[in-house]
XYZ file of C-alpha atoms in Angstrom:
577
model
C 208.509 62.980 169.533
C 207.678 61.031 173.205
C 209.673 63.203 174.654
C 207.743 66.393 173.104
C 204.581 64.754 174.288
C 205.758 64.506 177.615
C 206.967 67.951 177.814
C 203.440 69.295 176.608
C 201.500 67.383 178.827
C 203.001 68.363 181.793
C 203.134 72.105 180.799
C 199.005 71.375 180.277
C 199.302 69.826 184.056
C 201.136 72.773 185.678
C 199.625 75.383 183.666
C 196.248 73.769 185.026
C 197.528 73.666 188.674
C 198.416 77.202 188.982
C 195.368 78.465 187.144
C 193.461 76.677 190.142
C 195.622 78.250 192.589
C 195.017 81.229 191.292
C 191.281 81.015 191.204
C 191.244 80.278 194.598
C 192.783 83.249 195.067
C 190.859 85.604 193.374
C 188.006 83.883 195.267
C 189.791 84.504 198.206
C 190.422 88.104 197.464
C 186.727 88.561 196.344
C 185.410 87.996 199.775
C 187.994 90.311 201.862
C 187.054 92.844 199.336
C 183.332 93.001 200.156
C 183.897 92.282 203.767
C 186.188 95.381 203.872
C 183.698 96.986 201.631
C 180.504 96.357 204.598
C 183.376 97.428 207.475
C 183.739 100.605 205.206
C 179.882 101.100 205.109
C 179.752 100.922 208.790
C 183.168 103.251 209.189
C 180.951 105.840 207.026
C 178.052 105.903 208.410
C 179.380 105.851 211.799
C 181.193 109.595 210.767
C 178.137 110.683 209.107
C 176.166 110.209 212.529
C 179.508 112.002 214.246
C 178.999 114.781 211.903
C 175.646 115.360 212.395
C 174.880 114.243 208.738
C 172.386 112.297 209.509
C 169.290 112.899 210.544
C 168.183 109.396 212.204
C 168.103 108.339 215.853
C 170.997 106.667 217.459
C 171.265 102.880 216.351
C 169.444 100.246 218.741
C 171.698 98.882 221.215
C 172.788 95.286 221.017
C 171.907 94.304 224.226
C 167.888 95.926 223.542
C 167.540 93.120 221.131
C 167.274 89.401 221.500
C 169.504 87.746 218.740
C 167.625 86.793 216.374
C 164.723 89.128 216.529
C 163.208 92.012 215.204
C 163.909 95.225 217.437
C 160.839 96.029 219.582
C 161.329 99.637 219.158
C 160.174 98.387 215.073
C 157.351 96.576 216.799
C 156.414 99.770 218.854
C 156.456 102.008 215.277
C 154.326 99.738 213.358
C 151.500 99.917 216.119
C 151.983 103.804 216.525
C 151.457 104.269 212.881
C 147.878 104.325 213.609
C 145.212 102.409 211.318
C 145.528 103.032 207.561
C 142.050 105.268 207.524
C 141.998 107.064 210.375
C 145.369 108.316 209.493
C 144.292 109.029 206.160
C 141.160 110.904 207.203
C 142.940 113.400 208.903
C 144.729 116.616 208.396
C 145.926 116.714 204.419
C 148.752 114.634 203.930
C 152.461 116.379 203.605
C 153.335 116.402 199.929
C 157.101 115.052 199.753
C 158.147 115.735 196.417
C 159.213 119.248 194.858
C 158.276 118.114 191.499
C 155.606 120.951 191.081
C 154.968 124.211 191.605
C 151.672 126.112 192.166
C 150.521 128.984 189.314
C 148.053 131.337 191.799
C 146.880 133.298 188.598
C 145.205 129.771 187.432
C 145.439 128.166 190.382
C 146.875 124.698 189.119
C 149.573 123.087 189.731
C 152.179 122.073 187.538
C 154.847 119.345 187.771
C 158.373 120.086 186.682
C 161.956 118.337 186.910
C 160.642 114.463 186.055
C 160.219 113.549 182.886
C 157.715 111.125 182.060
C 156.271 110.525 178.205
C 152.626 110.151 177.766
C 150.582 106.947 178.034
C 150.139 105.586 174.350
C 146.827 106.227 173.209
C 145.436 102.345 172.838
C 146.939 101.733 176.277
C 145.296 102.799 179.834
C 146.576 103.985 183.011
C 143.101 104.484 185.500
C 143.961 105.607 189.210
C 141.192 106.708 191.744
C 141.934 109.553 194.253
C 140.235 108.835 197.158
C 138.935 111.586 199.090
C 140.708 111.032 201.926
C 144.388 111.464 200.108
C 143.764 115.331 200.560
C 146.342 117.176 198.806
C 148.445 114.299 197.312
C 147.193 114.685 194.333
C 149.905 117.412 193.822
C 152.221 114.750 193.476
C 150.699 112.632 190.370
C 152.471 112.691 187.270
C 149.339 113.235 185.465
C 151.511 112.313 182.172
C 151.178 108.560 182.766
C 147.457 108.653 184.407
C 145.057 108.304 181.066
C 142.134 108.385 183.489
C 141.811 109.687 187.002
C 138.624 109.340 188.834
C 137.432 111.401 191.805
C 136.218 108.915 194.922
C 133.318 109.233 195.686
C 130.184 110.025 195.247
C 128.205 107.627 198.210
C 124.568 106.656 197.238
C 122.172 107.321 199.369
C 119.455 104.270 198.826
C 116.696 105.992 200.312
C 116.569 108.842 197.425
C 119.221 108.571 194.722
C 121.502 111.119 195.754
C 124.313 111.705 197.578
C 125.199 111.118 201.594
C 128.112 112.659 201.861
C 128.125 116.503 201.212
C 131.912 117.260 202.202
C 133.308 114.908 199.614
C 130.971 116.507 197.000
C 131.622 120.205 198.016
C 135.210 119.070 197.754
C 134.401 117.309 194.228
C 133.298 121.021 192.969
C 136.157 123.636 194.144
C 139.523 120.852 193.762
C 142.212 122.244 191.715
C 142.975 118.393 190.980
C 140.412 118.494 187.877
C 141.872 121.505 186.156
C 145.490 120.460 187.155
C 144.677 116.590 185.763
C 142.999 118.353 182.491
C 146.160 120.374 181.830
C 147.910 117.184 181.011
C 144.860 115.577 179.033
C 143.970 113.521 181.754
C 140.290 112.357 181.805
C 138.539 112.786 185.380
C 135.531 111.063 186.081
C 133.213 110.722 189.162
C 132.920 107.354 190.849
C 129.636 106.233 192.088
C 129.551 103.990 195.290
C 127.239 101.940 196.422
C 128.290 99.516 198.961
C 126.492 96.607 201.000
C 123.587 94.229 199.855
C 120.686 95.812 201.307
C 121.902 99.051 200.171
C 122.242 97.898 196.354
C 118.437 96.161 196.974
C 117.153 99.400 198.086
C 118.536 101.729 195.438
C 117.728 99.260 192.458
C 114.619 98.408 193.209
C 113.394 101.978 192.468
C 113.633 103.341 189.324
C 112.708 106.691 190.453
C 115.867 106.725 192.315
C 117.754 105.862 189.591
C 116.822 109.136 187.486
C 117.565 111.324 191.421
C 121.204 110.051 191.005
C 121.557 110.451 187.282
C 120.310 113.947 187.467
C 122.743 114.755 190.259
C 125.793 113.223 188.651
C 125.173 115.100 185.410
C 125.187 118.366 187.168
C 128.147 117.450 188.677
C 130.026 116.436 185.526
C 129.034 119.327 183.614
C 130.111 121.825 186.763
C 133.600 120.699 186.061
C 133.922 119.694 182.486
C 134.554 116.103 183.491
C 134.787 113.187 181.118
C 132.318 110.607 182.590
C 131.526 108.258 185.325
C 133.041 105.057 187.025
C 130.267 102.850 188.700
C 131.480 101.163 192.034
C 128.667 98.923 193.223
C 129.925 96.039 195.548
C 127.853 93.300 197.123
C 124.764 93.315 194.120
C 122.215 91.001 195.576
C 121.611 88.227 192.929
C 118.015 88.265 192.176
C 119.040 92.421 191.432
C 121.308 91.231 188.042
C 118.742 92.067 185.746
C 118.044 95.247 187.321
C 121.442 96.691 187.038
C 121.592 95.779 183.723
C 118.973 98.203 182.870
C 119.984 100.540 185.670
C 123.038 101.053 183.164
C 121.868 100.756 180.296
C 119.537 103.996 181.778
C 122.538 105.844 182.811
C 124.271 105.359 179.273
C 120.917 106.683 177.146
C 120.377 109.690 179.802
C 124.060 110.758 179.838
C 124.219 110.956 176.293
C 121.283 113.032 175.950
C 121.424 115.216 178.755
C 125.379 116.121 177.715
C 125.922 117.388 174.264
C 128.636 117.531 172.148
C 130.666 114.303 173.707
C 129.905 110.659 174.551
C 130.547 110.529 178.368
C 133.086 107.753 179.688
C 131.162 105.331 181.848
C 133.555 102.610 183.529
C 132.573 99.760 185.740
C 134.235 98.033 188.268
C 134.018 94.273 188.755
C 134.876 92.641 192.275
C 138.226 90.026 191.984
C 136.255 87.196 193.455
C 133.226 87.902 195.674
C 129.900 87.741 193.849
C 131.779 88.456 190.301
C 129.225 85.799 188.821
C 126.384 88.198 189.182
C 127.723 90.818 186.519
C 126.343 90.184 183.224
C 129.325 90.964 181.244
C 128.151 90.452 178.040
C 125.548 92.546 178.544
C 126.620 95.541 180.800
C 130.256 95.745 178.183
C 127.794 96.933 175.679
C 126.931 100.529 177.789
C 130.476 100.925 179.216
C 133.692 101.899 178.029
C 136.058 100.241 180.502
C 135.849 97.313 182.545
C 137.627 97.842 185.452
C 138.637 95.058 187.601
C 139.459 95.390 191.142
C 142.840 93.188 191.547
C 143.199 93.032 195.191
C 141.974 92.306 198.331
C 142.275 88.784 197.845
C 144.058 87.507 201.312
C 142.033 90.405 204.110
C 139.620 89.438 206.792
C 139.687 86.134 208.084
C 141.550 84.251 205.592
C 145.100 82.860 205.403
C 147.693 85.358 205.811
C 149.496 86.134 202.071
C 149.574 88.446 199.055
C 146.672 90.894 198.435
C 146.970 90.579 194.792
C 148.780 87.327 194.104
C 149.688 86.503 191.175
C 149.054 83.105 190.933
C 147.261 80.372 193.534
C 148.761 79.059 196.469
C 147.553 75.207 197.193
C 144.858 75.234 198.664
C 142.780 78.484 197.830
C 142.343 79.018 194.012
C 141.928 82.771 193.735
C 144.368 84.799 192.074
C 144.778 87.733 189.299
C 145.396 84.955 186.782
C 142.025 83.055 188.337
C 139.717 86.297 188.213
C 141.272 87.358 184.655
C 140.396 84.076 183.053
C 136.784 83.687 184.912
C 136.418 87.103 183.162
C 138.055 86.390 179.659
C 135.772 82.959 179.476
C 132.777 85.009 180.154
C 133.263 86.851 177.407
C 134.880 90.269 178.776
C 136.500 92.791 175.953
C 140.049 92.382 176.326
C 140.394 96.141 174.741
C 138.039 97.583 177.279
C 139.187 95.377 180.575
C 141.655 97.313 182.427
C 142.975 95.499 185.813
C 143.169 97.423 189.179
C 146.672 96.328 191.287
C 146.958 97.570 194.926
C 149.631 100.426 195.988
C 149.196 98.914 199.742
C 150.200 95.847 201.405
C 148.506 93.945 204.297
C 150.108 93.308 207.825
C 149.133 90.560 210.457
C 149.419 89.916 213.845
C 150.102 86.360 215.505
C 151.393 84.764 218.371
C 154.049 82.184 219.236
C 153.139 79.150 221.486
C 154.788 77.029 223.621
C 155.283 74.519 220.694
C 156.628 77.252 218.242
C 153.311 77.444 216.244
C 152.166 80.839 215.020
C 148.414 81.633 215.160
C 147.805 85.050 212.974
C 145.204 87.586 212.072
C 144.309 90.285 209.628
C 144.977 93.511 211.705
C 145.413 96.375 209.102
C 146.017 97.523 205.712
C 149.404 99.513 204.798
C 150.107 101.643 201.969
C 153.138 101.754 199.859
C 154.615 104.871 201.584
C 154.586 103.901 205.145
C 156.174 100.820 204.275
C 158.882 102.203 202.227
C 159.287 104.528 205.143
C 159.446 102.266 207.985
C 161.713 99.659 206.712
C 163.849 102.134 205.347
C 164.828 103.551 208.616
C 167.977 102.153 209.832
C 167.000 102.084 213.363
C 163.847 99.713 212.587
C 165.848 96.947 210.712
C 168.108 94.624 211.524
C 170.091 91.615 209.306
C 166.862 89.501 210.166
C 164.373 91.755 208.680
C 165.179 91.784 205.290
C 161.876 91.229 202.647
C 161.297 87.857 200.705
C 160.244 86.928 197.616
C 157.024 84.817 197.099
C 157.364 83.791 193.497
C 154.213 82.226 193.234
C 151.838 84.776 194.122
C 155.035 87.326 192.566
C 154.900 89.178 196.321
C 157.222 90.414 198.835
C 156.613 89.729 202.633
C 158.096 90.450 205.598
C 157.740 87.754 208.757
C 159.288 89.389 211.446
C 159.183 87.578 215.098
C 159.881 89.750 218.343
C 161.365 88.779 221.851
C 157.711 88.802 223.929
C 157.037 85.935 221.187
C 154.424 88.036 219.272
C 154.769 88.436 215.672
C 153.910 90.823 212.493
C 153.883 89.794 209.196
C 153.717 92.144 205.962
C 152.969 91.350 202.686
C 153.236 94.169 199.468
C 154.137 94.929 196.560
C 157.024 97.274 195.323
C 158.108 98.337 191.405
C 158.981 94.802 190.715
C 156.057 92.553 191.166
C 153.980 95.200 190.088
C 155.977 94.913 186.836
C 155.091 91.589 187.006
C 151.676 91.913 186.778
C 151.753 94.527 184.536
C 153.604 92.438 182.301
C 150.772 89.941 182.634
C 147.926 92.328 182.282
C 149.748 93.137 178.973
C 150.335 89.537 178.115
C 146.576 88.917 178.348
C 146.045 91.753 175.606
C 143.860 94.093 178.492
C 144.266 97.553 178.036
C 145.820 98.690 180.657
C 146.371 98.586 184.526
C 144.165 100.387 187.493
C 145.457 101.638 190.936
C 144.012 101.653 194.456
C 144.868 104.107 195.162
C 146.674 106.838 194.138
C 148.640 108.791 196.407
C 149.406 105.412 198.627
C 152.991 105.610 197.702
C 153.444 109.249 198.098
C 157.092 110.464 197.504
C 158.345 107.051 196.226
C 158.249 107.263 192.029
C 160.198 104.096 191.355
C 156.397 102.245 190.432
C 155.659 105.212 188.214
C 158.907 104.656 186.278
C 157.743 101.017 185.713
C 154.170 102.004 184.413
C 156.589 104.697 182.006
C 158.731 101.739 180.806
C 155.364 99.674 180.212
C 152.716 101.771 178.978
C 154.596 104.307 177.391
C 156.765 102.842 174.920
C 156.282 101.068 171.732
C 159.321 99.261 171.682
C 158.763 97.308 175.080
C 158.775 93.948 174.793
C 157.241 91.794 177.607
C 156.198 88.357 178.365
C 153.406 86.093 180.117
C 155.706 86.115 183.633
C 153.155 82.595 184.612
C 154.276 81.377 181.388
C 157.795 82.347 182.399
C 157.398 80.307 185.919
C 155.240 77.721 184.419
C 156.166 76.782 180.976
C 156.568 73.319 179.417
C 160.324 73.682 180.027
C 160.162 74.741 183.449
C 156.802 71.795 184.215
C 159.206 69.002 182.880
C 161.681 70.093 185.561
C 159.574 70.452 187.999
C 158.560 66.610 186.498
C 162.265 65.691 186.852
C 162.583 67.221 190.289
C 159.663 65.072 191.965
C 160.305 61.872 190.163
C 164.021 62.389 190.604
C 164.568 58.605 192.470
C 162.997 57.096 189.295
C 165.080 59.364 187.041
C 168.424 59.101 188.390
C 167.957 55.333 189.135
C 166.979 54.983 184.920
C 170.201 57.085 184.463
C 172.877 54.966 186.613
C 171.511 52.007 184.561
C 171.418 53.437 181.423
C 175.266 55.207 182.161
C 176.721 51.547 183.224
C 175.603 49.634 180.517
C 177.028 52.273 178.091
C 180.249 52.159 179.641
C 180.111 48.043 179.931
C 179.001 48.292 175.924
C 181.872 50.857 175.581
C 184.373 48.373 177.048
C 183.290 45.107 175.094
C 183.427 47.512 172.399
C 186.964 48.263 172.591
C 188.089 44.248 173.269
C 187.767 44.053 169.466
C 191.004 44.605 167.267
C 188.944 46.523 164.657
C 187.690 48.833 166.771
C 190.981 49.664 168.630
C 192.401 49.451 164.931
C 189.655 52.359 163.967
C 190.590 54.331 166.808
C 194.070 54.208 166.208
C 194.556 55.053 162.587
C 191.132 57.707 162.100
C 192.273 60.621 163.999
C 188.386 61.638 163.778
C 187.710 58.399 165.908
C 190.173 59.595 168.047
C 188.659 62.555 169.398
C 185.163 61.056 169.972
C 186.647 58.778 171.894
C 188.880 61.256 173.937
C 184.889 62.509 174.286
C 183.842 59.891 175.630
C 186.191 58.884 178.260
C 185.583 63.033 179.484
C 182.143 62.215 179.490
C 182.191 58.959 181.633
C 184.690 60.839 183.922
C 182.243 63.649 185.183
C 179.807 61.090 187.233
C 183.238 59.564 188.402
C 184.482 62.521 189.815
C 181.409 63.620 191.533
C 180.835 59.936 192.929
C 184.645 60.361 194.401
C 183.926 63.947 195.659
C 180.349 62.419 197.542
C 182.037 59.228 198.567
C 185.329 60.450 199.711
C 184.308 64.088 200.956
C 187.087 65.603 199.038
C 187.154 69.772 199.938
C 185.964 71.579 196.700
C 189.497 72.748 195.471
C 190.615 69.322 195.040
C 188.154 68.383 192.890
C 189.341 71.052 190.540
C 193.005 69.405 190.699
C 191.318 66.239 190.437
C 189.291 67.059 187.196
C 192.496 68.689 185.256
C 195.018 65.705 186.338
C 192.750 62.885 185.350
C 191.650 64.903 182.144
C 195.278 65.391 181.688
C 195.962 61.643 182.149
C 193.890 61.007 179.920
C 194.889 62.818 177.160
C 198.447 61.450 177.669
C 197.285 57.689 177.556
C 195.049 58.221 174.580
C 198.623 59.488 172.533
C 199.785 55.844 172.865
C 196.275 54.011 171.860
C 198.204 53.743 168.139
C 200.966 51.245 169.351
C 200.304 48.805 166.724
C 198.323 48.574 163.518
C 196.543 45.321 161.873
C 196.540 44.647 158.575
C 192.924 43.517 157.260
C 192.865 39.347 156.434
């Protein structure tokens, strides 16, 4: 029978040995796989270049770039882009996708190829098209927009109506509306009003109110539209009350001046800046939607970081989950808030002193498509530029650090940390997301599939991604983590007096007489001497520096040792006096 034992165990030891060997191996063979696998990437796209497959510019020369940097010729691209605006404001933008096609007899267009299901009707999808965007419009998948709104129509203070004729001649002939209304898509107008002394002007005169309400409802009836979406930023305080009744106004006059339908009338609320002079409670009772603007949190002359983070960073307490809350304790209507997330990132400037410090400043926005665009170009990245992860304000940023020791860093958001924060929008029972803007991320649809997945499907299941990060299982390991001298000093305590207790234990005859004849009290104790082994073994692989494979053999022979010695506890029995 001894002999048996003997065999088995060291069958258990060898088997053990060459299963470690052979994990090593297959480690081993892991890693020249994927090297060969990046060699093969490089082989191919080396022949594609050869081949005239590719359309890029030659590859960056080594000895153009300081190791370690980003390539200037990156550097030189992001400044060339030109400012986010003026580029916009130019010549239409070029539509990339070939998802539509035009119909001349109606003069729509309609989009083809992608398939996209339609919002769900208690959920919302609101997007403005700014002006500006031109013909991008061409490219929404009007399927997953429940609500698009045309931007804008500019308030002139000194009479109520509009200052800027273009944008409303625009407004009037756009084959947007009919092409929007062809997939159910509501279009409203938004009304702008920018700038303190601008709101003072315009609200204090309620003659001026009725000039812009008249204009607006011609302009609404003109194209069939749905309603309005009321974009006043900067109210002056001692205005609050007059805005209140400036809507309430709009809401009675709309309703009687356009029959047959209740017009939409949204409102947007700002994420941080002066939010505290909305009367929510008041103005929720005149509008439909509640719209507010998630973004530009982290522009101007703050701290560089995310432009719609998620959560705080120490330090500065404004966030999406800071403005929802202000907003939810003030008593906004969960089922008409909707929350606005940007399709456009921020970038910043700095420079590096003498002492490696890094002094930055706002310089521009970016939107979605240009940086999809430029980091997607081979020739403008390089191993050093690759994006990270902020998981606290659920953003990606780029820091990238060039050889004249200036520096640019980018922060955005792609498909998904928007996801994210749809996922917390949802969590928080709002009715849907917004975007600034739409056409931003022109020819890039991987967002649009998220919003699909979200907002378009009963059976998605999401949860509060804060909750997620900041749990009570994921606070009392953060806990652990920062009182971890106090905690492991309790545990070394606590682990030696168990095995002293265990020992004195086992001096007494019963005991070894339990363990000997119970084969139950057997195994636990087997158990136990695995247990007590585990902080031995990694105190011997700290202590003596032992290279990681060893500790594998180390584990298996002492486990094996152990389950040899425990098949001779039984050497001699007691009889009970």
């Amino acid at each position: 029978m001894k002999k048996f034992i003997k065999l088995f165990v060291l069958s258990l030891v060898l088997t053990s040995f060459i299963s470690c060997r052979e994990v090593m191996k297959l480690r081993n063979s892991a890693r020249k796989t994927k090297g060969q696998m990046r060699m093969l990437d490089r082989s191919l796209n080396r022949s594609k270049k050869q081949l005239g497959l590719d359309s890029k510019k030659e590859e960056i020369t080594e000895d153009t770039i300081d190791p370690g940097y980003a390539p200037m010729e990156q550097k030189n691209m992001l400044n060339s882009y030109g400012y986010l605006y003026d580029a916009l404001n130019g010549d239409n933008q070029e539509v990339t996708s070939s998802n539509f096609y035009w119909d001349q007899e109606k003069e729509v267009y309609y989009v083809k190829d992608k398939k996209y299901r339609k919002i769900l009707p208690d959920k919302e999808v609101f997007g403005w098209h700014p002006y500006w965007m031109g013909n991008t419009w061409e490219n929404y998948p009007f399927e997953l927009l429940s609500t698009l709104s045309f931007f804008s129509y500019k308030v002139d203070p000194l009479n109520g109506s509009y200052s800027n004729p273009e944008q409303i001649k625009e407004w009037r002939k756009t084959a947007l509306i009919d092409s929007a209304k062809l997939k159910n898509t509501k279009i409203l107008i938004t009304v702008s009003s920018h700038g303190r002394s601008n709101n003072n002007e315009f609200l204090g005169d309620r003659g001026k109110w009725s000039v812009l309400i008249d204009s607006v409802t011609r302009l609404i009836k003109d194209r069939d539209a749905d309603g309005i979406d009321l974009n006043f930023e900067q109210l002056p305080y001692m205005k609050r009350e007059r805005f209140n009744l400036f809507v309430k106004q709009l809401r009675e006059q709309l309703d009687n001046k356009i029959n047959g339908k209740s017009p939409i009338i949204s409102i947007t609320l700002p994420a941080v800046d002066s939010r505290e002079i909305f009367d929510i409670q008041e103005l929720q009772k005149y509008a439909d939607l509640m719209v507010i603007m998630g973004y530009d949190y982290n522009t101007g002359n703050q701290v560089q970081g995310a432009v719609a983070p998620l959560r705080s960073v120490e330090g500065i307490n404004i966030s999406l989950s800071n403005t929802v809350e202000f907003y939810l304790k003030n008593g906004i209507d969960p089922a008409k808030t909707v929350l606005a997330l940007p399709f456009y990132g921020s970038m910043w400037t700095g420079n590096v002193d003498k002492n490696g410090d890094v002094e930055s400043k706002f310089e521009r926005k970016v939107t979605y498509r240009e940086i999809m665009n430029l980091f997607s170009k081979e020739e403008s990245v390089n191993s050093n530029t690759s994006p990270f992860l902020d998981k606290k304000s659920m953003t990606n940023y780029y820091n990238l650090t060039y050889p004249d020791n200036t520096t640019k860093e980018i922060w955005y958001d792609d498909d998904f940390t928007l996801g994210k924060k749809f996922d917390y929008a949802i969590s928080k029972e709002l009715k849907g997301i917004g975007i600034w803007a739409l056409g931003y991320d022109n020819g890039h649809e991987e967002i649009w599939d998220v919003i699909d997945d979200r907002f378009a499907s009963k059976e998605k299941i999401v949860t509060n991604p804060i909750t997620d990060q900041s749990g009570y299982a994921v606070q009392f390991s953060r806990f652990i983590l920062k009182k971890k001298e106090i905690v492991i000093t309790a545990a070394l305590f606590f682990f030696f007096s168990v095995v002293i207790g265990f020992l004195i234990t086992l001096s007494d005859w019963k005991v070894r007489d339990s363990i000997a004849r119970n084969q139950f009290h057997r195994t636990i104790f087997i158990a136990l001497v695995f247990t007590f082994l585990t902080p031995l073994v990694y105190l011997v692989n700290e202590l003596i520096f032992l290279k990681s494979s060893w500790v594998y053999y180390l584990v298996f022979l002492m486990g094996n040792l152990t389950f040899y010695l425990s098949s001779f506890i039984k050497l001699k029995t007691y009889k009970k006096p």
